[in-house]
mmCIF file of N, CA, C and O in Angstrom:
data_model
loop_
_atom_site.group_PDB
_atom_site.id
_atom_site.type_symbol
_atom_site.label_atom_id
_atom_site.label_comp_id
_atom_site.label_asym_id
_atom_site.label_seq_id
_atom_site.Cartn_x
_atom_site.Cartn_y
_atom_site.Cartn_z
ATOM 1 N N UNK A 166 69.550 95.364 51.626
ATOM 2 C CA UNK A 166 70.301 94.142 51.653
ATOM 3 C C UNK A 166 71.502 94.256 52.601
ATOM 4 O O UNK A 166 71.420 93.446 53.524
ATOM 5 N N UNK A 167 72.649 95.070 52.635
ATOM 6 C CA UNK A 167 73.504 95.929 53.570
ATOM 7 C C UNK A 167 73.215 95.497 54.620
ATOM 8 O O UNK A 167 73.853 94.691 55.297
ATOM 9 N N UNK A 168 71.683 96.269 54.973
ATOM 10 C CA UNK A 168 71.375 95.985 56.297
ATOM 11 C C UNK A 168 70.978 94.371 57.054
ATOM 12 O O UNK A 168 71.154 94.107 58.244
ATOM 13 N N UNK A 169 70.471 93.531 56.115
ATOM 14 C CA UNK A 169 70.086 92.661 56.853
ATOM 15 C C UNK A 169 71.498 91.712 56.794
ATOM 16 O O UNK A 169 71.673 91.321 57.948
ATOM 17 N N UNK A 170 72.247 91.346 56.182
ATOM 18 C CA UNK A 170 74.096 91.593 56.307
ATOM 19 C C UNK A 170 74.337 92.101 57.307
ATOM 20 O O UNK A 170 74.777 91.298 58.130
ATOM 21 N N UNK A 171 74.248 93.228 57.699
ATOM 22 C CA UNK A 171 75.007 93.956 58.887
ATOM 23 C C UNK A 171 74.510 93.333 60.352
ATOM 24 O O UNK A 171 75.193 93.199 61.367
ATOM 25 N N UNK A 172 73.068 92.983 60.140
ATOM 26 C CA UNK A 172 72.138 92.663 61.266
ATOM 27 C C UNK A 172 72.307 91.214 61.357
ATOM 28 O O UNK A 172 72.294 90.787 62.511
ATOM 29 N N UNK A 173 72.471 90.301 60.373
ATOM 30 C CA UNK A 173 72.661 89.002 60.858
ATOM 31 C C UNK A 173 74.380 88.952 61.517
ATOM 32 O O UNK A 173 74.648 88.516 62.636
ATOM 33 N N UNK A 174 75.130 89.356 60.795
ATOM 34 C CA UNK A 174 76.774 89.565 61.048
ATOM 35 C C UNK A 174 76.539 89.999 62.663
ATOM 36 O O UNK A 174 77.146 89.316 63.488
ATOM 37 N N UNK A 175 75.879 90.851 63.043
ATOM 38 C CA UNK A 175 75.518 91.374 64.843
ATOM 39 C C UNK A 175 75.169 90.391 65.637
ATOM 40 O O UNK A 175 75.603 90.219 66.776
ATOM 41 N N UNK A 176 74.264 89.620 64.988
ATOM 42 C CA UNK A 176 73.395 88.246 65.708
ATOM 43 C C UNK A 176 74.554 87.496 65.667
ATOM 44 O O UNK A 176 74.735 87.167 66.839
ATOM 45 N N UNK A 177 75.317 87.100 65.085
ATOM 46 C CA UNK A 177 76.266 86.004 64.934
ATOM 47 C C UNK A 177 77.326 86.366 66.359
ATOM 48 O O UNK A 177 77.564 85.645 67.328
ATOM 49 N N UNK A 178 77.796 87.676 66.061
ATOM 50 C CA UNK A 178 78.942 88.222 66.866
ATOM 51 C C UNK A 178 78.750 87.765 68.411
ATOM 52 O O UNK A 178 79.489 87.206 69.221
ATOM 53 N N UNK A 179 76.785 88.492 68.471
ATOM 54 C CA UNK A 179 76.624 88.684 70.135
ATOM 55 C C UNK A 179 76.239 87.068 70.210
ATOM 56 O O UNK A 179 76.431 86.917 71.417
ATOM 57 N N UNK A 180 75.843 85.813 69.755
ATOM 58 C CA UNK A 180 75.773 84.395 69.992
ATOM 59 C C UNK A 180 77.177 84.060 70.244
ATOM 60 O O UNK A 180 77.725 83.806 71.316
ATOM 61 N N UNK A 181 77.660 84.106 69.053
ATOM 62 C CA UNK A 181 79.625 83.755 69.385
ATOM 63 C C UNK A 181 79.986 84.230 71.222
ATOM 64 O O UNK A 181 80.185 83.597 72.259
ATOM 65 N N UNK A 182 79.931 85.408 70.903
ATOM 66 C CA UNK A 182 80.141 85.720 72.658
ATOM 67 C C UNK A 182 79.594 85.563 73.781
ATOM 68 O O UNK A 182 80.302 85.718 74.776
ATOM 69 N N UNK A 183 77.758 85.105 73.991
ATOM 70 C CA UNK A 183 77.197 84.483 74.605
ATOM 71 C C UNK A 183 77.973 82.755 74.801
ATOM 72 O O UNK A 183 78.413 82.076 75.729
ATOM 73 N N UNK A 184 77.826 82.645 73.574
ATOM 74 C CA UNK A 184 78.752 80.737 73.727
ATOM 75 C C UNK A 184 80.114 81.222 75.032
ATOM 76 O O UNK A 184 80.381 80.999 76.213
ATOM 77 N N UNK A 185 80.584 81.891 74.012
ATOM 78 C CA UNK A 185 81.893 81.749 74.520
ATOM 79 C C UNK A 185 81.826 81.978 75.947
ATOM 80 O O UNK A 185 82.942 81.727 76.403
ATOM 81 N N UNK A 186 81.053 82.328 76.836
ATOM 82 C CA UNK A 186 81.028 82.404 78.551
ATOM 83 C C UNK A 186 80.513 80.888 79.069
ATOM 84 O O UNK A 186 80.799 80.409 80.166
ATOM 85 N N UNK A 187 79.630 80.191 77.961
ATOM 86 C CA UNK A 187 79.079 79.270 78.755
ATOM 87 C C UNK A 187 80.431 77.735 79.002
ATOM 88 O O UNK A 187 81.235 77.187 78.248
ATOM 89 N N UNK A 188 79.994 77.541 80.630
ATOM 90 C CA UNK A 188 80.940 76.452 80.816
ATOM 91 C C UNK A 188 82.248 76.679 81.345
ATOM 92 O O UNK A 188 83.194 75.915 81.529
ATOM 93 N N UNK A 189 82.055 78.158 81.590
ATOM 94 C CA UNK A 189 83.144 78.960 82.169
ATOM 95 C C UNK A 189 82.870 79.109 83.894
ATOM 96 O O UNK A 189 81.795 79.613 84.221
ATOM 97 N N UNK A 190 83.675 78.745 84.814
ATOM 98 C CA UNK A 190 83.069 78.984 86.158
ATOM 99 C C UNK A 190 84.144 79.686 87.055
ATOM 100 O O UNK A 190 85.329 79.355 87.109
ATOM 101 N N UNK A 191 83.686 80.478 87.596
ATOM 102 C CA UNK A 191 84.813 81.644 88.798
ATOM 103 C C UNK A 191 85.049 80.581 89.690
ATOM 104 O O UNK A 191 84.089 79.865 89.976
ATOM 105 N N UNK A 192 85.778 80.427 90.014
ATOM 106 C CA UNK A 192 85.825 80.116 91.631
ATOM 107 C C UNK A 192 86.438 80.513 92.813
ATOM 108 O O UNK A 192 87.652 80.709 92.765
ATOM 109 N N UNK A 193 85.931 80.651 93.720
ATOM 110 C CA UNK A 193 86.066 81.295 95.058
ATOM 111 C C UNK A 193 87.314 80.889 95.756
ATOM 112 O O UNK A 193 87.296 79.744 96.208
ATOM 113 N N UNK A 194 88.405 81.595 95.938
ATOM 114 C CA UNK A 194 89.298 80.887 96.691
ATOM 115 C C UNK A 194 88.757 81.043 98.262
ATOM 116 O O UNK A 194 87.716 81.528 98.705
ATOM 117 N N UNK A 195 89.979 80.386 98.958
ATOM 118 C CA UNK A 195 89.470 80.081 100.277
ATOM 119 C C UNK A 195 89.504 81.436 101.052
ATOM 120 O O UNK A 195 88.572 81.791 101.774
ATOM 121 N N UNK A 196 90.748 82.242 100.837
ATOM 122 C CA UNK A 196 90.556 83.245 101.495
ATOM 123 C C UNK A 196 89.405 84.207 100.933
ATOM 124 O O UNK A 196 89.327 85.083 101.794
ATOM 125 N N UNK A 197 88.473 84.494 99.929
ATOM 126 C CA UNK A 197 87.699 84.631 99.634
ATOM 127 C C UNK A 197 86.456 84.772 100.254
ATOM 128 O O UNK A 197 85.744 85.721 100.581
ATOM 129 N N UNK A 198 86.394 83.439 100.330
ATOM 130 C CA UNK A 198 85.468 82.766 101.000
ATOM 131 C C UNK A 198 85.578 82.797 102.817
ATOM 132 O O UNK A 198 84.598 82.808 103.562
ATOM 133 N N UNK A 199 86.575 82.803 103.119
ATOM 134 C CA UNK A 199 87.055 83.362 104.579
ATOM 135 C C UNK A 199 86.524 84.522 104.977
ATOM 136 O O UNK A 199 85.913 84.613 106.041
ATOM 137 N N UNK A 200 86.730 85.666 104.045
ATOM 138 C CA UNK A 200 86.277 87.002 104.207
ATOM 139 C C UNK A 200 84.794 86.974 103.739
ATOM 140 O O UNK A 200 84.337 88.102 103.922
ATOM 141 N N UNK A 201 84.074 86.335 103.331
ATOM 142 C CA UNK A 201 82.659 86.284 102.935
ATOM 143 C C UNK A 201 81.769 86.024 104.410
ATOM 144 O O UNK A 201 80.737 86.623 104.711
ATOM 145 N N UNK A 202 82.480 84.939 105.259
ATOM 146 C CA UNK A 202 81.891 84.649 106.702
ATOM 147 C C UNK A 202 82.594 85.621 107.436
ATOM 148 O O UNK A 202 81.654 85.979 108.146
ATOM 149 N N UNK A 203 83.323 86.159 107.718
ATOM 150 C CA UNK A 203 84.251 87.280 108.053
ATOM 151 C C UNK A 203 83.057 88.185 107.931
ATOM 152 O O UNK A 203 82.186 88.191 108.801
ATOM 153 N N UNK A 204 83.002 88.978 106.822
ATOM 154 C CA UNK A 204 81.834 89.845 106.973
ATOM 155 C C UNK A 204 80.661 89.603 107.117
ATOM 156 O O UNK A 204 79.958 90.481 107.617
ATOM 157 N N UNK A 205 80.273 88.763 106.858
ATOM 158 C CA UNK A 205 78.809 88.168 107.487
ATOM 159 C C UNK A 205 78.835 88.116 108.958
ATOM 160 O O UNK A 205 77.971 88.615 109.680
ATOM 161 N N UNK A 206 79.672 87.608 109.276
ATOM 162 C CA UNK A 206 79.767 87.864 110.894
ATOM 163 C C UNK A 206 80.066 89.024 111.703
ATOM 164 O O UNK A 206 79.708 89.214 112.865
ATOM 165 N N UNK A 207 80.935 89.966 110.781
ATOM 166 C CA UNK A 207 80.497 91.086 111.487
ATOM 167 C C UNK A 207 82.133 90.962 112.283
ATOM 168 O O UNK A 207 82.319 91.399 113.419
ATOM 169 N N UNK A 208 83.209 90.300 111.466
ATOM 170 C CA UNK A 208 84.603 90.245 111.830
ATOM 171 C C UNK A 208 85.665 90.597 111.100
ATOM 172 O O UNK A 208 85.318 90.821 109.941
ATOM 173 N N UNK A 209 87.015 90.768 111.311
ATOM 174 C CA UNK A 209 88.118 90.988 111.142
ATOM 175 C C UNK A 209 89.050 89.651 111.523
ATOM 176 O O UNK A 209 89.034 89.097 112.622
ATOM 177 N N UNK A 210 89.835 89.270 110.418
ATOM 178 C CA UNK A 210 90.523 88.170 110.937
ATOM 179 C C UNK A 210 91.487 88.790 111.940
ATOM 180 O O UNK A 210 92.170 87.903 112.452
ATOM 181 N N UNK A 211 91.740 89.839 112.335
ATOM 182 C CA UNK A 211 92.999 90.472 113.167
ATOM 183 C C UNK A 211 91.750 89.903 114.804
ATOM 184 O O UNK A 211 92.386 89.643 115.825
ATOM 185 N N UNK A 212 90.082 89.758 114.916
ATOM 186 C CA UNK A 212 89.954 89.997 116.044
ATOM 187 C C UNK A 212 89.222 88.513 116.168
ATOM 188 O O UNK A 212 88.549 88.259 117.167
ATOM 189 N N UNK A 213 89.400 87.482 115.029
ATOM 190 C CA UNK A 213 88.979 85.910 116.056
ATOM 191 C C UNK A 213 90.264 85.328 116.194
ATOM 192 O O UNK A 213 91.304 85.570 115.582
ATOM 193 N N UNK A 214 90.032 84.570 117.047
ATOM 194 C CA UNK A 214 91.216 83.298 117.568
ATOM 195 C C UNK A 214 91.216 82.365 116.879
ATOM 196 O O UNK A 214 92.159 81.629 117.171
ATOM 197 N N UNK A 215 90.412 81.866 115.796
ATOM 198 C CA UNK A 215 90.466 80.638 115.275
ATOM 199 C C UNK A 215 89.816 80.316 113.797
ATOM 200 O O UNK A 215 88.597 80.155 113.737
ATOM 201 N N UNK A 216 90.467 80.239 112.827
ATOM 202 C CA UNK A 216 89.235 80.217 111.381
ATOM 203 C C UNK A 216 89.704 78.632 111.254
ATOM 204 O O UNK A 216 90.568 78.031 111.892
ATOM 205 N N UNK A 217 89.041 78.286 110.461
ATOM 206 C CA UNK A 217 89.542 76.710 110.268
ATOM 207 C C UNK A 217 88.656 76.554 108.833
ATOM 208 O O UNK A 217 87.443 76.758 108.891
ATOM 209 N N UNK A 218 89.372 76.140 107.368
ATOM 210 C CA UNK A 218 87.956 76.178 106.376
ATOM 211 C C UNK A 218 88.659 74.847 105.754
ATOM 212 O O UNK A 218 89.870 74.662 105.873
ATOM 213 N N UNK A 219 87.757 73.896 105.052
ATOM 214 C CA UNK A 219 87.932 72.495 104.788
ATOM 215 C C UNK A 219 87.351 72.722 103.266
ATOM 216 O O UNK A 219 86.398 73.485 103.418
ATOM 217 N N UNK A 220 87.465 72.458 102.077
ATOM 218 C CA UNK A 220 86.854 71.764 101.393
ATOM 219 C C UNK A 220 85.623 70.873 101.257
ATOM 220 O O UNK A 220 86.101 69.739 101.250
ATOM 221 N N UNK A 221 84.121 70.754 101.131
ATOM 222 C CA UNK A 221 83.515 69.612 101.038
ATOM 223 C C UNK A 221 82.535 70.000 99.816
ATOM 224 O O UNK A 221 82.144 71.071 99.351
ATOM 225 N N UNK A 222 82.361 68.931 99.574
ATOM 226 C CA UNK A 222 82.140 68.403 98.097
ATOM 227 C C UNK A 222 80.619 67.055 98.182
ATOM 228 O O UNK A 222 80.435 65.859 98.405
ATOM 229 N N UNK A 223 80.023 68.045 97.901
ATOM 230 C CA UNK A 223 78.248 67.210 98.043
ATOM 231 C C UNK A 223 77.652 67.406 96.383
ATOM 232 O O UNK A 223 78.300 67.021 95.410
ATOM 233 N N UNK A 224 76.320 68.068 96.292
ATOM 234 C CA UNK A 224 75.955 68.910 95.540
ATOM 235 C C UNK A 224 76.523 69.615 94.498
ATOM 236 O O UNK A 224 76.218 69.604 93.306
ATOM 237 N N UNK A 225 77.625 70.403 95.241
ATOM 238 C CA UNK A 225 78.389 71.428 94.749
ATOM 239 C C UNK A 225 79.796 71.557 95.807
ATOM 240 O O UNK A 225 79.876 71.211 96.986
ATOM 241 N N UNK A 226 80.802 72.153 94.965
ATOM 242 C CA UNK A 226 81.555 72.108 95.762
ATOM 243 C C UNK A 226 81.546 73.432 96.913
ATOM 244 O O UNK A 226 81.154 74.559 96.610
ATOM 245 N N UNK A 227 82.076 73.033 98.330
ATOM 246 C CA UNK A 227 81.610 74.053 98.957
ATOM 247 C C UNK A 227 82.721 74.326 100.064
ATOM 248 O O UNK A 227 83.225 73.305 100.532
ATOM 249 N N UNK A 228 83.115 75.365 100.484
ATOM 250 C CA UNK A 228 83.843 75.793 101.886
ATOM 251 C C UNK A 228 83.085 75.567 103.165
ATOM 252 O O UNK A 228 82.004 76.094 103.428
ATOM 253 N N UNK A 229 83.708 74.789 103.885
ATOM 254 C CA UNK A 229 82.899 74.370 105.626
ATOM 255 C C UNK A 229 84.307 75.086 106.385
ATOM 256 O O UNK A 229 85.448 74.734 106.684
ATOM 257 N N UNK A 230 83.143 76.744 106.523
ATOM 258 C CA UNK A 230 84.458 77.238 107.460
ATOM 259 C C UNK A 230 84.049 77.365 109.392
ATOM 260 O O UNK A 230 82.902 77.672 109.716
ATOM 261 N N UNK A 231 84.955 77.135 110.306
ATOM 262 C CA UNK A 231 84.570 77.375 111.393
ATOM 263 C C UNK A 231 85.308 78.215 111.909
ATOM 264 O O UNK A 231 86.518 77.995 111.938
ATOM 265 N N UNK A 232 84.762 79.417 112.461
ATOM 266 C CA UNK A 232 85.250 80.828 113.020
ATOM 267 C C UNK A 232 85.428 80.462 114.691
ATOM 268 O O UNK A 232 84.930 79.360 114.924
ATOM 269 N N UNK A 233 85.919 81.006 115.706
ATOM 270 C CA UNK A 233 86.073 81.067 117.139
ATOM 271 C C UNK A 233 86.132 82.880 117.288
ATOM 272 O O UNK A 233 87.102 83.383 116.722
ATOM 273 N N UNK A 234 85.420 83.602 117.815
ATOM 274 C CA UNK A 234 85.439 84.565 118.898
ATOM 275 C C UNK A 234 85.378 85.079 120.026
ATOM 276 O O UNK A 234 84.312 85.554 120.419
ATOM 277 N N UNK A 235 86.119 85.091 120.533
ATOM 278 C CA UNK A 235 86.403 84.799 121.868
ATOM 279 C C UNK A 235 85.254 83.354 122.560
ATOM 280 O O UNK A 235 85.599 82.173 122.520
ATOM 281 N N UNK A 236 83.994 83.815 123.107
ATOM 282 C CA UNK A 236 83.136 82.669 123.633
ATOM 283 C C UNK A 236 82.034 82.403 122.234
ATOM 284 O O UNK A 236 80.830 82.156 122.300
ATOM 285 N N UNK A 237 82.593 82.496 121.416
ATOM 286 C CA UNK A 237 80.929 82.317 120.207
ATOM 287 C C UNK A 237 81.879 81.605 119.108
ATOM 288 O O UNK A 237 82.999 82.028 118.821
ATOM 289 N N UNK A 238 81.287 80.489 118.545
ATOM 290 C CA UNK A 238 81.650 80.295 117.589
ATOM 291 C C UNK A 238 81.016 80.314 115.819
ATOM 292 O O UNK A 238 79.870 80.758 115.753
ATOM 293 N N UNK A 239 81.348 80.088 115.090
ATOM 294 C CA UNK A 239 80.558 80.501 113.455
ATOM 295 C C UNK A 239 81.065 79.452 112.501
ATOM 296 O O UNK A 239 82.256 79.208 112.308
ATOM 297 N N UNK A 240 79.934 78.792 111.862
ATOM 298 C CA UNK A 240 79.951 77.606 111.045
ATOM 299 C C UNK A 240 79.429 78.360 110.124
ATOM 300 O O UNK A 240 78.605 79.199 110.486
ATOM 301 N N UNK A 241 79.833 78.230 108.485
ATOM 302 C CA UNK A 241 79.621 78.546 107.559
ATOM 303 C C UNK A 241 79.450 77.227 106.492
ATOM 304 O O UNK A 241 79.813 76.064 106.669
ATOM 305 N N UNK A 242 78.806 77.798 105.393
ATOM 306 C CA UNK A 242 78.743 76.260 103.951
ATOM 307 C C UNK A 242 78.746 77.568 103.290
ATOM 308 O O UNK A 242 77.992 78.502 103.564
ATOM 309 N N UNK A 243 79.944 77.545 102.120
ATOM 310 C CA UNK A 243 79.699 78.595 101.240
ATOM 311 C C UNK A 243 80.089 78.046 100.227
ATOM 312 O O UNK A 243 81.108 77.359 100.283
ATOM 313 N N UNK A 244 79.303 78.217 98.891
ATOM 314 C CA UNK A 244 79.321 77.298 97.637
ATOM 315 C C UNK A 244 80.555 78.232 97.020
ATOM 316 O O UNK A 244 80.552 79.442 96.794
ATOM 317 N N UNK A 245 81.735 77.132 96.803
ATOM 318 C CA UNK A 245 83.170 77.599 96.014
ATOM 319 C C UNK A 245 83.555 78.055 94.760
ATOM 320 O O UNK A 245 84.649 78.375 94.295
ATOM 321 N N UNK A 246 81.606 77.989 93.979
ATOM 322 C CA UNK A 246 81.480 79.182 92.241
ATOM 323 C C UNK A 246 81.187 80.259 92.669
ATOM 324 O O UNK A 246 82.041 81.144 92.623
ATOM 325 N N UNK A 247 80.118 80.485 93.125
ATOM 326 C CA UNK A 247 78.993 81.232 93.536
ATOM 327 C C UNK A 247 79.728 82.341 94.719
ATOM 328 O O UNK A 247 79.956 83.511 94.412
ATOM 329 N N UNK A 248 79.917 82.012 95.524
ATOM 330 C CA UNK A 248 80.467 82.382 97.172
ATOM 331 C C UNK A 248 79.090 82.684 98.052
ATOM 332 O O UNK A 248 79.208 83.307 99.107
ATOM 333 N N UNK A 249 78.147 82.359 97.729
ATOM 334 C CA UNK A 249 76.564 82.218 97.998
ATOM 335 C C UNK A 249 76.951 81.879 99.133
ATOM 336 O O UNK A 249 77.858 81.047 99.112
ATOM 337 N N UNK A 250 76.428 82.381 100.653
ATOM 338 C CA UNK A 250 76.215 81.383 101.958
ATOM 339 C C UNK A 250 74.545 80.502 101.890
ATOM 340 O O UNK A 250 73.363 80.780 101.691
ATOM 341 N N UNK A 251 75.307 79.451 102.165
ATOM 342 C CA UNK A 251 74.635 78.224 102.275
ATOM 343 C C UNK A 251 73.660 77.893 102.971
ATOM 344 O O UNK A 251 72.471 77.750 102.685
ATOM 345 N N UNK A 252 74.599 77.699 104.539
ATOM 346 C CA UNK A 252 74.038 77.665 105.492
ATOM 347 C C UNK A 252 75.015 78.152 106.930
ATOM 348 O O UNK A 252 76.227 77.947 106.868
ATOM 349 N N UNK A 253 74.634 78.564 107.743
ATOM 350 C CA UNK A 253 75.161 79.592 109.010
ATOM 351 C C UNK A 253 74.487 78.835 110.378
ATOM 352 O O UNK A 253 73.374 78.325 110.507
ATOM 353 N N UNK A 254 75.260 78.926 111.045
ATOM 354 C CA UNK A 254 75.379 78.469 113.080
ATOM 355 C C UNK A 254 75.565 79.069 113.675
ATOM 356 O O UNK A 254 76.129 79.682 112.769
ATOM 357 N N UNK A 255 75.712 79.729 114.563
ATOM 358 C CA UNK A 255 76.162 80.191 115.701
ATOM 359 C C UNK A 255 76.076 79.885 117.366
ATOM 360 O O UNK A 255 75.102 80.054 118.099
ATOM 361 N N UNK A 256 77.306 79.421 117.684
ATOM 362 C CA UNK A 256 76.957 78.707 119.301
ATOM 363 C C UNK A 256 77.624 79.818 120.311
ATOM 364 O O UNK A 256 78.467 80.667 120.019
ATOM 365 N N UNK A 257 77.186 79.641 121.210
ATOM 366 C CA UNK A 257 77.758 80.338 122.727
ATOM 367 C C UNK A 257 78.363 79.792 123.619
ATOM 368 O O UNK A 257 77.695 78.926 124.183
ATOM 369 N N UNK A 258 79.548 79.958 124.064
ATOM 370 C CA UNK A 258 80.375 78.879 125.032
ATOM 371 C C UNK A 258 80.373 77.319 124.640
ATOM 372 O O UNK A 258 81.178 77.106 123.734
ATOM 373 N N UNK A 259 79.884 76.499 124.951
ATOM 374 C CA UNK A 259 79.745 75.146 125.388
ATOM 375 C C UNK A 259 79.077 74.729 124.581
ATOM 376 O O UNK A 259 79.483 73.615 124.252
ATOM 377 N N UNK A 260 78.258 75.018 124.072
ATOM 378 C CA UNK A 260 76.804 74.737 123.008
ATOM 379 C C UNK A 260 77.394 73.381 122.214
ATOM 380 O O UNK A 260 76.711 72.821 121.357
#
């Protein structure tokens, strides 16, 4: 008897604490998310000329960041729970 007491009291505990995460969401700040296309690209903010990141809000909410290196530039969509990349660009000069 003890035991099945002890074992439902366990079930209860680990549900209580399952609940308790749901509805809970991280979110990504921008510099975060800066350094997420940062390393995806294979950069250091000390070596582009230009980051630029906006807020947009579709689907999900998301970071639209645009990088400059010297002649190349880098478009990012990175979802602002998650820090998941989205979707990625890359142009050359003029493009």
């Amino acid at each position: 008897m003890k035991h099945r007491i002890f074992a439902l009291a366990l079930v209860a505990v680990l549900c209580l604490g399952l609940l308790a995460g749901c509805g809970k969401k991280s979110v990504v700040t921008t510099q975060e998310a800066q350094q997420i296309a940062l390393d995806h690209a294979g950069l250091s903010a000390s070596r582009v000329t230009d980051i630029h990141t906006h807020v947009v809000t579709a689907d999900v909410p998301c970071y639209s960041i645009h990088i400059v290196h010297k002649d190349t530039s880098y478009s990012y969509l990175i979802d602002a729970v998650s820090g998941e990349i989205l979707e990625v660009s890359e142009a050359q000069g003029d493009e």
